[in-house]
Coordinates of C-alpha atoms and ligand atoms in Angstrom, one line a residue:
M737 CA -127.6 -1.6 158.2
L738 CA -131.5 -1.4 157.7
E739 CA -131.6 1.3 160.1
K740 CA -129.0 3.3 158.2
D741 CA -130.7 2.9 154.8
C742 CA -134.0 4.0 156.4
R743 CA -132.2 7.1 158.0
E744 CA -130.7 7.9 154.6
A745 CA -134.0 7.6 152.8
T746 CA -135.9 9.8 155.3
N747 CA -133.1 12.4 155.3
P748 CA -134.0 14.7 152.5
V749 CA -130.4 16.2 152.3
C750 CA -128.9 12.8 152.4
G751 CA -131.4 11.4 149.7
A752 CA -130.6 14.4 147.4
S753 CA -126.9 13.8 147.5
K754 CA -127.4 10.1 146.7
V755 CA -129.4 11.1 143.6
D756 CA -126.7 13.6 142.6
K757 CA -124.0 10.7 143.0
T758 CA -126.1 8.3 140.8
L759 CA -126.5 11.0 138.2
R760 CA -122.9 11.8 138.2
D761 CA -121.9 8.2 137.9
E762 CA -124.3 7.7 134.9
V763 CA -122.9 10.8 133.1
S764 CA -119.4 9.6 133.7
V765 CA -120.3 6.1 132.3
A766 CA -122.0 7.7 129.4
H767 CA -118.9 9.9 128.8
S768 CA -116.4 7.0 129.0
C769 CA -118.7 4.9 126.6
R770 CA -118.7 7.8 124.2
T771 CA -115.1 8.3 124.3
R772 CA -114.4 4.6 123.8
S773 CA -116.9 4.5 120.9
L774 CA -115.2 7.5 119.3
A775 CA -111.8 5.8 119.8
V776 CA -113.0 2.7 118.1
L777 CA -114.5 4.7 115.2
R778 CA -111.2 6.7 114.8
S779 CA -109.0 3.6 115.1
R780 CA -107.2 2.4 112.0
D781 CA -108.7 -1.0 112.2
F782 CA -112.3 0.4 112.0
Y783 CA -111.3 2.4 108.9
L784 CA -109.9 -0.7 107.3
F785 CA -113.1 -2.6 108.1
Y786 CA -115.1 0.3 106.8
I787 CA -113.3 0.3 103.5
L788 CA -114.0 -3.4 103.1
V789 CA -117.6 -3.1 103.8
S790 CA -117.8 -0.1 101.4
L791 CA -116.1 -2.0 98.6
F792 CA -118.3 -5.1 99.2
G793 CA -121.3 -2.9 99.2
M794 CA -120.5 -1.2 96.0
C795 CA -119.9 -4.5 94.2
T796 CA -123.2 -5.8 95.5
L797 CA -124.8 -2.5 94.3
I798 CA -123.4 -2.8 90.8
Y799 CA -124.3 -6.6 90.7
Y800 CA -128.0 -5.8 91.5
F801 CA -128.1 -2.4 89.7
G802 CA -130.1 -3.8 86.8
E803 CA -132.9 -5.0 89.2
L804 CA -132.8 -1.7 91.0
I805 CA -133.3 0.3 87.7
D806 CA -136.2 -2.0 86.9
F807 CA -137.7 -1.7 90.4
T808 CA -137.4 2.2 90.4
G809 CA -138.0 2.7 86.7
W810 CA -134.9 4.8 86.1
E811 CA -135.2 4.4 82.4
A812 CA -132.3 6.8 81.8
L813 CA -129.9 4.4 83.5
H814 CA -131.1 1.4 81.6
Q815 CA -127.8 0.0 80.1
G816 CA -126.9 -3.4 78.8
F817 CA -124.0 -3.7 81.1
F818 CA -126.2 -3.9 84.3
Y819 CA -128.2 -6.7 82.7
G820 CA -126.0 -8.9 80.6
V821 CA -122.4 -9.1 81.8
H822 CA -122.9 -10.7 85.2
D823 CA -119.6 -12.6 85.0
I824 CA -117.7 -9.3 84.8
Q825 CA -119.7 -7.8 87.6
R826 CA -118.9 -11.0 89.6
L827 CA -115.2 -10.3 88.8
F828 CA -115.6 -7.0 90.7
F829 CA -116.0 -9.0 93.9
L830 CA -112.2 -10.0 93.5
A831 CA -111.5 -6.3 94.9
P832 CA -113.0 -6.9 98.4
I833 CA -111.8 -10.6 98.5
I834 CA -108.1 -9.6 97.8
Y835 CA -108.4 -6.6 100.0
A836 CA -109.8 -8.8 102.9
S837 CA -107.0 -11.3 102.3
Y838 CA -104.5 -8.5 102.5
I839 CA -105.8 -7.0 105.7
Y840 CA -107.2 -10.1 107.5
R841 CA -105.2 -12.8 105.7
V842 CA -106.6 -16.2 104.8
K843 CA -109.5 -16.0 107.3
G844 CA -110.7 -12.7 105.9
A845 CA -110.4 -14.0 102.3
V846 CA -112.6 -17.1 103.3
I847 CA -115.3 -14.9 105.1
V848 CA -115.5 -12.3 102.2
T849 CA -115.6 -15.3 99.6
V850 CA -118.6 -16.9 101.6
A851 CA -120.3 -13.4 101.8
A852 CA -119.8 -13.0 98.0
F853 CA -121.4 -16.4 97.4
I854 CA -124.3 -15.6 99.5
A855 CA -124.7 -12.2 97.6
F856 CA -124.5 -14.1 94.2
L857 CA -127.1 -16.6 95.2
P858 CA -130.5 -14.7 94.9
R859 CA -129.7 -13.5 91.3
A860 CA -128.4 -16.9 90.2
L861 CA -131.4 -18.9 91.7
T862 CA -134.2 -16.4 90.7
L863 CA -133.2 -14.0 87.9
S864 CA -130.3 -15.5 85.8
P865 CA -131.4 -16.1 82.2
F866 CA -128.1 -18.2 81.7
P867 CA -128.0 -22.0 82.0
D868 CA -126.5 -23.6 85.1
P869 CA -126.4 -20.4 87.1
V870 CA -125.3 -22.1 90.3
L871 CA -122.5 -23.9 88.7
R872 CA -121.2 -20.6 87.2
I873 CA -121.2 -18.8 90.6
V874 CA -119.5 -21.8 92.3
L875 CA -116.9 -21.7 89.6
F876 CA -116.4 -17.9 90.2
I877 CA -116.4 -18.3 93.9
V878 CA -113.7 -21.1 93.8
I879 CA -111.5 -19.0 91.5
E880 CA -111.9 -15.8 93.5
G881 CA -111.6 -17.6 96.8
S882 CA -108.4 -19.3 95.7
L883 CA -107.0 -16.0 94.5
G884 CA -107.9 -14.5 97.9
V885 CA -106.5 -17.3 99.9
L886 CA -103.3 -17.3 97.9
T887 CA -102.9 -13.7 98.4
G888 CA -103.4 -14.1 102.2
M889 CA -100.8 -16.9 102.3
V890 CA -98.3 -14.8 100.4
R891 CA -99.0 -11.7 102.5
N892 CA -98.6 -14.1 105.7
E893 CA -95.4 -15.4 104.4
S894 CA -93.9 -12.1 103.4
E895 CA -95.0 -10.6 106.8
R896 CA -93.4 -13.7 108.6
R897 CA -90.2 -13.1 106.6
S898 CA -90.1 -9.3 107.5
Q899 CA -90.8 -10.2 111.2
L900 CA -88.0 -12.7 111.0
E901 CA -85.6 -10.1 109.5
A902 CA -86.6 -7.5 112.1
L903 CA -85.9 -10.1 114.8
T904 CA -82.6 -11.0 113.3
R905 CA -81.7 -7.3 113.0
S906 CA -82.8 -6.6 116.6
E907 CA -80.8 -9.8 117.8
R908 CA -77.8 -8.5 115.9
D909 CA -78.1 -5.0 117.4
R910 CA -78.3 -6.6 120.9
F911 CA -75.4 -8.8 120.3
L912 CA -73.4 -5.9 118.8
G913 CA -74.3 -3.9 121.8
M914 CA -72.8 -6.6 124.0
L915 CA -69.8 -6.7 121.9
E916 CA -69.5 -2.9 122.1
R917 CA -69.2 -3.0 125.8
M918 CA -66.5 -5.7 125.8
E919 CA -63.1 -4.9 127.3
E920 CA -61.4 -6.7 124.4
G921 CA -61.2 -5.2 121.0
V922 CA -63.8 -6.8 118.7
I923 CA -63.8 -6.9 114.8
I924 CA -66.2 -8.5 112.4
A925 CA -64.8 -9.0 108.8
G926 CA -66.6 -10.4 105.9
P927 CA -65.3 -13.1 103.5
D928 CA -64.1 -10.2 101.3
Y929 CA -61.9 -9.1 104.2
R930 CA -64.0 -5.8 104.6
I931 CA -64.6 -4.8 108.2
R932 CA -68.2 -4.7 109.1
F933 CA -68.0 -3.8 112.8
T934 CA -65.4 -2.6 115.3
N935 CA -66.2 -2.1 119.0
T936 CA -64.9 1.0 121.0
S937 CA -62.0 -0.9 122.5
M938 CA -60.9 -1.9 119.0
V939 CA -61.1 1.7 117.8
R940 CA -59.2 2.8 120.9
E941 CA -56.4 0.4 120.1
F942 CA -56.3 0.6 116.2
G943 CA -58.5 3.5 115.2
E944 CA -61.6 3.6 113.1
G945 CA -61.7 0.8 110.5
I946 CA -65.3 0.0 109.3
G947 CA -65.4 -0.4 105.5
S948 CA -61.6 -0.9 105.1
H949 CA -59.9 -4.2 104.5
C950 CA -58.7 -5.9 107.7
Y951 CA -55.2 -6.6 106.5
Q952 CA -54.9 -2.9 105.6
Y953 CA -56.4 -1.8 109.0
L954 CA -54.4 -4.1 111.1
H955 CA -51.1 -4.5 109.2
N956 CA -51.1 -1.8 106.6
F957 CA -50.7 -4.5 103.9
D958 CA -52.0 -4.2 100.4
S959 CA -53.3 -7.7 100.2
P960 CA -54.2 -10.5 102.7
C961 CA -51.2 -12.1 104.3
D962 CA -51.3 -16.0 104.0
Q963 CA -48.9 -16.5 106.9
I964 CA -50.9 -14.5 109.6
C965 CA -54.5 -14.6 108.2
Q966 CA -57.0 -17.2 109.5
L967 CA -60.0 -15.8 107.9
P968 CA -60.5 -18.4 105.2
K969 CA -60.2 -21.2 107.8
V970 CA -62.7 -19.3 110.2
I971 CA -65.1 -18.7 107.4
D972 CA -65.0 -22.5 106.8
G973 CA -66.1 -23.0 110.4
A974 CA -63.0 -23.4 112.4
T975 CA -62.3 -21.5 115.6
E976 CA -58.8 -20.2 115.8
R977 CA -56.7 -18.9 118.6
W978 CA -53.2 -17.3 118.3
E979 CA -50.9 -14.7 119.7
Y980 CA -49.5 -11.8 117.5
S981 CA -47.0 -9.3 118.3
F982 CA -47.2 -6.0 116.1
L983 CA -44.1 -4.1 115.0
D984 CA -44.7 -1.4 117.7
G985 CA -44.2 -4.1 120.5
R986 CA -47.9 -4.7 121.3
T987 CA -48.8 -8.3 121.7
Y988 CA -52.5 -9.6 121.4
E989 CA -54.3 -12.9 122.0
I990 CA -56.6 -13.2 119.2
I991 CA -59.6 -15.7 119.1
A992 CA -61.5 -15.8 115.8
S993 CA -64.7 -17.7 115.2
P994 CA -67.5 -17.9 112.5
F995 CA -70.4 -15.4 112.8
V996 CA -73.4 -15.4 110.6
D997 CA -74.3 -11.7 110.0
S998 CA -77.9 -10.5 109.6
D999 CA -77.5 -10.7 105.8
G1000 CA -76.7 -14.4 106.2
V1001 CA -73.2 -14.0 105.2
V1002 CA -70.6 -16.0 107.3
C1003 CA -68.1 -13.6 108.7
Q1004 CA -65.1 -13.9 111.0
L1005 CA -65.7 -12.4 114.6
A1006 CA -62.3 -11.9 116.2
T1007 CA -61.5 -10.7 119.7
F1008 CA -58.2 -8.9 120.5
R1009 CA -56.9 -9.1 124.1
N1010 CA -53.9 -6.9 124.7
I1011 CA -51.4 -9.1 126.5
T1012 CA -48.4 -7.0 126.1
Q1013 CA -47.9 -6.5 129.9
R1014 CA -48.5 -10.2 130.6
K1015 CA -46.0 -11.1 127.9
Q1016 CA -43.4 -8.7 129.4
V1017 CA -43.9 -10.0 132.8
E1018 CA -43.5 -13.5 131.4
L1019 CA -40.3 -12.6 129.7
E1020 CA -39.1 -10.9 132.9
L1021 CA -40.0 -14.1 134.9
I1022 CA -38.2 -16.4 132.5
E1023 CA -35.2 -14.0 132.6
L1024 CA -35.4 -13.8 136.4
N1025 CA -35.6 -17.7 136.6
K1026 CA -32.4 -17.8 134.4
L1027 CA -30.7 -15.4 136.6
K1028 CA -31.8 -17.2 139.8
S1029 CA -30.5 -20.6 138.6
E1030 CA -27.3 -18.9 137.6
L1031 CA -27.3 -17.4 141.1
L1032 CA -27.9 -20.8 142.7
S1033 CA -24.9 -22.3 140.9
N1034 CA -23.0 -19.1 141.6
V1035 CA -23.9 -19.0 145.3
S1036 CA -23.1 -22.7 145.9
H1037 CA -19.7 -22.1 144.2
E1038 CA -19.2 -18.8 146.2
L1039 CA -20.0 -20.6 149.4
R1040 CA -17.9 -23.7 148.6
S1041 CA -14.6 -21.8 147.7
P1042 CA -14.0 -20.0 150.9
L1043 CA -15.1 -23.1 153.0
T1044 CA -12.7 -25.1 150.9
S1045 CA -9.8 -22.7 151.6
I1046 CA -10.7 -22.5 155.3
K1047 CA -10.9 -26.2 155.5
G1048 CA -7.6 -26.6 153.8
I1049 CA -5.8 -24.2 156.1
I1050 CA -7.3 -25.8 159.1
S1051 CA -6.3 -29.3 157.9
G1052 CA -2.7 -28.1 157.6
F1053 CA -2.7 -26.7 161.1
L1054 CA -4.0 -29.9 162.4
Q1055 CA -1.0 -31.9 161.0
K1056 CA 1.1 -32.4 164.0
D1057 CA 4.3 -33.2 161.9
I1058 CA 4.4 -29.8 160.3
E1059 CA 6.1 -26.9 162.0
W1060 CA 4.7 -23.5 161.0
D1061 CA 6.9 -20.4 161.3
D1062 CA 5.2 -17.2 162.5
E1063 CA 5.1 -15.5 159.1
T1064 CA 3.3 -18.5 157.4
R1065 CA 1.0 -18.9 160.3
E1066 CA 0.0 -15.2 160.2
M1067 CA -0.5 -15.4 156.4
L1068 CA -2.7 -18.5 156.8
L1069 CA -4.8 -17.0 159.6
T1070 CA -5.3 -13.8 157.6
G1071 CA -6.5 -16.1 154.7
I1072 CA -9.0 -17.8 157.1
S1073 CA -10.2 -14.3 158.2
E1074 CA -10.5 -12.9 154.7
E1075 CA -12.4 -16.1 153.6
T1076 CA -14.7 -15.8 156.6
D1077 CA -15.4 -12.2 155.7
R1078 CA -16.3 -13.2 152.1
L1079 CA -18.7 -15.8 153.5
A1080 CA -20.2 -13.3 156.0
S1081 CA -20.8 -10.7 153.1
L1082 CA -22.4 -13.3 150.9
V1083 CA -24.7 -14.5 153.6
T1084 CA -25.5 -10.9 154.7
N1085 CA -26.5 -10.0 151.2
L1086 CA -28.6 -13.0 150.7
L1087 CA -30.3 -12.4 154.1
N1088 CA -30.8 -8.8 153.4
M1089 CA -32.4 -9.4 150.0
S1090 CA -34.9 -11.9 151.3
K1091 CA -35.7 -9.6 154.2
L1092 CA -36.3 -6.8 151.8
E1093 CA -38.4 -9.0 149.6
A1094 CA -40.5 -10.3 152.5
G1095 CA -41.0 -6.5 153.6
V1096 CA -39.7 -7.1 157.1
W1097 CA -36.6 -5.0 156.8
K1098 CA -38.3 -1.6 157.3
P1099 CA -36.0 1.4 158.0
A1100 CA -35.8 2.5 161.7
K1101 CA -35.3 6.2 160.9
E1102 CA -33.7 8.6 163.2
R1103 CA -32.0 11.9 162.7
C1104 CA -28.3 11.5 161.9
H1105 CA -25.3 12.9 160.1
V1106 CA -24.3 11.1 156.9
S1107 CA -20.6 12.1 157.6
D1108 CA -20.7 10.0 160.8
T1109 CA -22.0 7.0 158.9
I1110 CA -19.3 7.5 156.1
N1111 CA -16.6 7.8 158.7
D1112 CA -17.6 4.8 160.7
T1113 CA -17.9 2.7 157.5
L1114 CA -14.5 3.7 156.2
E1115 CA -12.9 3.1 159.4
Q1116 CA -14.0 -0.6 159.2
Q1117 CA -13.5 -1.0 155.4
K1118 CA -10.0 0.6 155.4
W1119 CA -8.9 -2.1 157.7
L1120 CA -10.4 -4.8 155.5
H1121 CA -9.0 -3.5 152.3
Q1122 CA -5.6 -2.3 153.1
K1123 CA -4.3 -2.5 149.5
H1124 CA -6.5 0.5 148.4
T1125 CA -6.3 4.0 149.3
F1126 CA -9.5 5.6 150.7
E1127 CA -10.1 9.4 150.7
T1128 CA -13.0 11.4 151.9
D1129 CA -14.3 14.8 150.8
L1130 CA -17.2 15.7 153.0
E1131 CA -18.8 19.1 152.9
P1132 CA -18.8 20.6 156.4
D1133 CA -22.2 21.5 158.0
L1134 CA -24.0 19.0 155.9
P1135 CA -27.7 19.0 156.8
E1136 CA -28.9 16.0 158.9
I1137 CA -30.7 13.2 157.4
Y1138 CA -33.7 11.1 158.6
A1139 CA -32.5 7.6 158.1
D1140 CA -31.7 4.1 159.3
Y1141 CA -28.0 4.3 160.3
N1142 CA -27.5 0.5 159.7
Q1143 CA -29.2 0.5 156.3
I1144 CA -27.3 3.5 155.0
K1145 CA -24.2 1.8 156.4
Q1146 CA -25.0 -1.3 154.3
V1147 CA -25.5 0.8 151.2
L1148 CA -22.0 2.3 151.7
I1149 CA -20.4 -1.2 152.5
N1150 CA -21.9 -2.7 149.3
L1151 CA -20.6 0.2 147.1
L1152 CA -17.2 0.2 148.7
E1153 CA -16.9 -3.6 148.3
N1154 CA -17.7 -3.2 144.6
A1155 CA -15.2 -0.4 144.3
V1156 CA -12.5 -2.5 145.7
A1157 CA -13.7 -5.7 143.7
Y1158 CA -13.7 -3.8 140.4
S1159 CA -10.4 -1.7 140.7
E1160 CA -6.8 -2.8 141.0
E1161 CA -4.9 -2.8 144.2
G1162 CA -3.1 0.5 144.9
T1163 CA -5.9 2.7 143.3
R1164 CA -7.8 5.4 145.1
I1165 CA -11.4 5.3 146.2
V1166 CA -12.9 8.7 147.1
V1167 CA -16.1 9.2 149.1
R1168 CA -17.7 12.6 148.9
A1169 CA -20.8 14.1 150.4
R1170 CA -22.5 17.5 149.6
A1171 CA -25.7 19.3 150.0
V1172 CA -27.8 19.7 146.9
D1173 CA -31.5 21.2 146.6
G1174 CA -32.5 20.0 150.0
E1175 CA -30.9 16.8 149.7
V1176 CA -27.5 15.2 150.7
E1177 CA -25.6 13.6 147.9
V1178 CA -23.1 10.9 148.6
S1179 CA -20.7 9.6 145.8
L1180 CA -18.1 6.8 145.7
S1181 CA -15.6 7.1 142.8
D1182 CA -13.1 4.3 141.9
Q1183 CA -10.4 4.1 139.3
G1184 CA -11.5 0.6 138.2
V1185 CA -12.6 -1.1 135.1
G1186 CA -15.8 0.9 134.6
I1187 CA -19.1 -0.2 133.4
P1188 CA -20.0 -0.6 129.8
P1189 CA -23.1 1.6 128.8
E1190 CA -25.4 -1.4 128.0
D1191 CA -24.9 -2.7 131.5
R1192 CA -25.6 0.7 133.2
E1193 CA -29.4 0.3 133.2
R1194 CA -29.4 -3.2 134.5
I1195 CA -26.8 -3.3 137.2
F1196 CA -29.4 -2.4 139.8
D1197 CA -31.6 -5.4 138.8
K1198 CA -31.6 -8.4 141.2
F1199 CA -29.0 -11.1 140.3
Y1200 CA -27.8 -9.1 137.3
R1201 CA -24.0 -9.2 136.9
G1202 CA -21.8 -7.6 134.3
N1203 CA -19.0 -9.3 132.5
Q1204 CA -16.2 -7.2 134.1
T1205 CA -13.6 -9.2 135.9
R1206 CA -13.6 -8.9 139.6
Q1207 CA -10.3 -8.4 141.2
R1208 CA -11.5 -10.4 144.2
P1209 CA -13.6 -13.5 144.0
G1210 CA -17.2 -13.4 145.1
G1211 CA -20.3 -11.6 143.9
T1212 CA -24.0 -12.6 143.6
G1213 CA -25.6 -9.7 141.6
L1214 CA -27.4 -8.6 144.7
G1215 CA -25.3 -5.8 146.1
L1216 CA -26.6 -3.0 144.0
A1217 CA -30.2 -4.3 144.0
I1218 CA -30.0 -4.1 147.8
C1219 CA -28.5 -0.6 147.7
Q1220 CA -31.3 0.6 145.4
A1221 CA -34.1 -1.0 147.6
L1222 CA -32.7 0.7 150.8
V1223 CA -32.2 4.1 149.1
L1224 CA -35.7 4.0 147.7
A1225 CA -37.1 3.1 151.1
H1226 CA -35.5 6.4 152.3
G1227 CA -37.2 8.4 149.6
G1228 CA -34.0 8.8 147.7
R1229 CA -32.5 7.7 144.5
I1230 CA -29.2 5.9 143.2
W1231 CA -27.5 6.0 140.0
A1232 CA -24.0 5.4 138.4
E1233 CA -21.8 7.3 136.0
S1234 CA -18.8 5.4 134.4
E1235 CA -16.0 5.5 131.8
V1236 CA -15.0 2.1 130.7
G1237 CA -11.3 1.7 131.7
H1238 CA -11.2 4.9 133.8
G1239 CA -13.5 4.0 136.8
S1240 CA -17.1 4.5 138.0
T1241 CA -18.9 6.9 140.4
F1242 CA -21.9 5.7 142.2
Y1243 CA -24.3 8.4 143.5
F1244 CA -27.1 8.3 145.9
R1245 CA -29.2 11.1 147.2
L1246 CA -31.2 11.3 150.5
P1247 CA -33.7 14.0 151.6
A1248 CA -32.4 16.2 154.3
A1249 CA -34.2 15.9 157.6
Q1250 CA -37.3 18.2 158.0
P1251 CA -37.9 20.1 161.3
S1252 CA -40.9 17.7 161.8
N1253 CA -38.8 14.6 161.6
Ligands
ADP2726 P1 -21.9 -8.4 142.1 O1 -22.0 -9.2 143.3 O2 -21.8 -9.1 140.8 O3 -20.9 -7.3 142.3 P2 -23.6 -6.0 142.3 O4 -25.1 -6.0 142.4 O5 -22.9 -5.6 143.5 O6 -23.3 -7.6 142.0 O7 -23.1 -5.4 141.0 C1 -23.8 -5.8 139.8 C2 -22.9 -5.5 138.5 O8 -22.5 -4.2 138.5 C3 -21.5 -6.2 138.8 O9 -21.6 -7.5 138.4 C4 -20.7 -5.4 137.9 O10 -20.7 -5.8 136.6 C5 -21.3 -4.0 138.0 N1 -20.6 -3.1 139.0 C6 -20.9 -2.9 140.3 N2 -20.0 -2.0 140.9 C7 -19.1 -1.8 140.0 C8 -18.0 -1.0 139.9 N3 -17.5 -0.2 141.0 N4 -17.1 -0.9 138.9 C9 -17.5 -1.7 137.8 N5 -18.6 -2.5 137.7 C10 -19.4 -2.4 138.7

């Protein structure tokens, strides 16, 4: 290290650069000092202080002006005011004291008052011609100082208040900002029912409303509605929660609580959560539960009645003392067969529905002809329902469909069973198929009781059953729901047309198979 310093000292080039560096440092330090000093001199604080010092200086100058005139001999300026009215001159000091209290509050007032006292002293002690000069200046100082301190305190208080107001305002803005971002609608209404705030969600749901009355904004009423309005209770400090359905069908969950606005007025802050969908789902669930319990009693009845018939017939056969002729025996056996079919159909529908709901009954699609499926199904159904006439009208050269043969067969079976169940014996059931707009349309027409218009929308709902009388016992309200689920799973659609008393036609369309299938 020592060696390095020596080398640098003996090296003229190195020494010069070191001197340069030191010089540069000094210049930059001087520069930064100057900049800082200028900044201080130009600062607002310095100006305020400068004004205070000037005021104080001027007052002191006026106070001692008489002595200055005597000292300098400016006879022209020799005026009684500068010699006699010291009390008024002392009053001038109120200006710097009040000014200091305004700028620097109580502390400033005290310091300037002490300074004024010191300024008063020489004249009072040495020059004053009046009696008790110290007592007089103390009196002045106490009055002026008290006025200064009072001004400082008032100024402190007003500043504290304005700071508090600013804080409250900024807190309100922050709070309203939070409310603004809320997903629920938010509305703040004053005790006069006037709306002070609505957030974006509220505006989206009900439109702009600030300034209008809440009863007008929300309900289009001319005056507050006592039955709905909770505002008076909320203003009194209660938190209220209720649900309200508007005339247009929207339902809201409303929670209202008191809110003190920045002006100190107690208002009502209410949040509006749109629960229309939830309510609908709840209603649907209630309806579904009702239907399910109806189904349970229905299903148990449907299961029991064929079983009772079968059991009755078998018990009859088991009685050894009864001789059955061939005709009666055949009739009874046909009865067992029909009741067994009823049971099988019921159980199949229940199983199919639960498989569909569990998502395990996926269509195993392959290219097939819908005419084959129709013919196979009819072959089987004709045999089961011999008292109805079945006809087909199938367009030749129908395009192939890409479908699950068994599932489409199930759709046809359900529709055919309904056609049989809701039409009298001896009537005609016609199955048609045609190609329309790249789809294959299948229709089943019966000459039965028909479906009332109010039922047509709902017959495809699960467990929904109309009031029409079935010609045959049975029915669970699942047949058409299964048909719809299966047709939808094939990318098709299903619907019904009907005339009460003249029969019904059920249609379903399936997309024709594509070359890629
Ligand atoms: P269900 O087991 O009651 O027949 P579905 O789901 O098969 O149940 O049918 C639902 C309802 O649709 C039936 O209760 C009935 O009111 C009506 N319906 C179905 N098919 C016909 C039809 N061919 N003629 C008249 N009404 C029908």
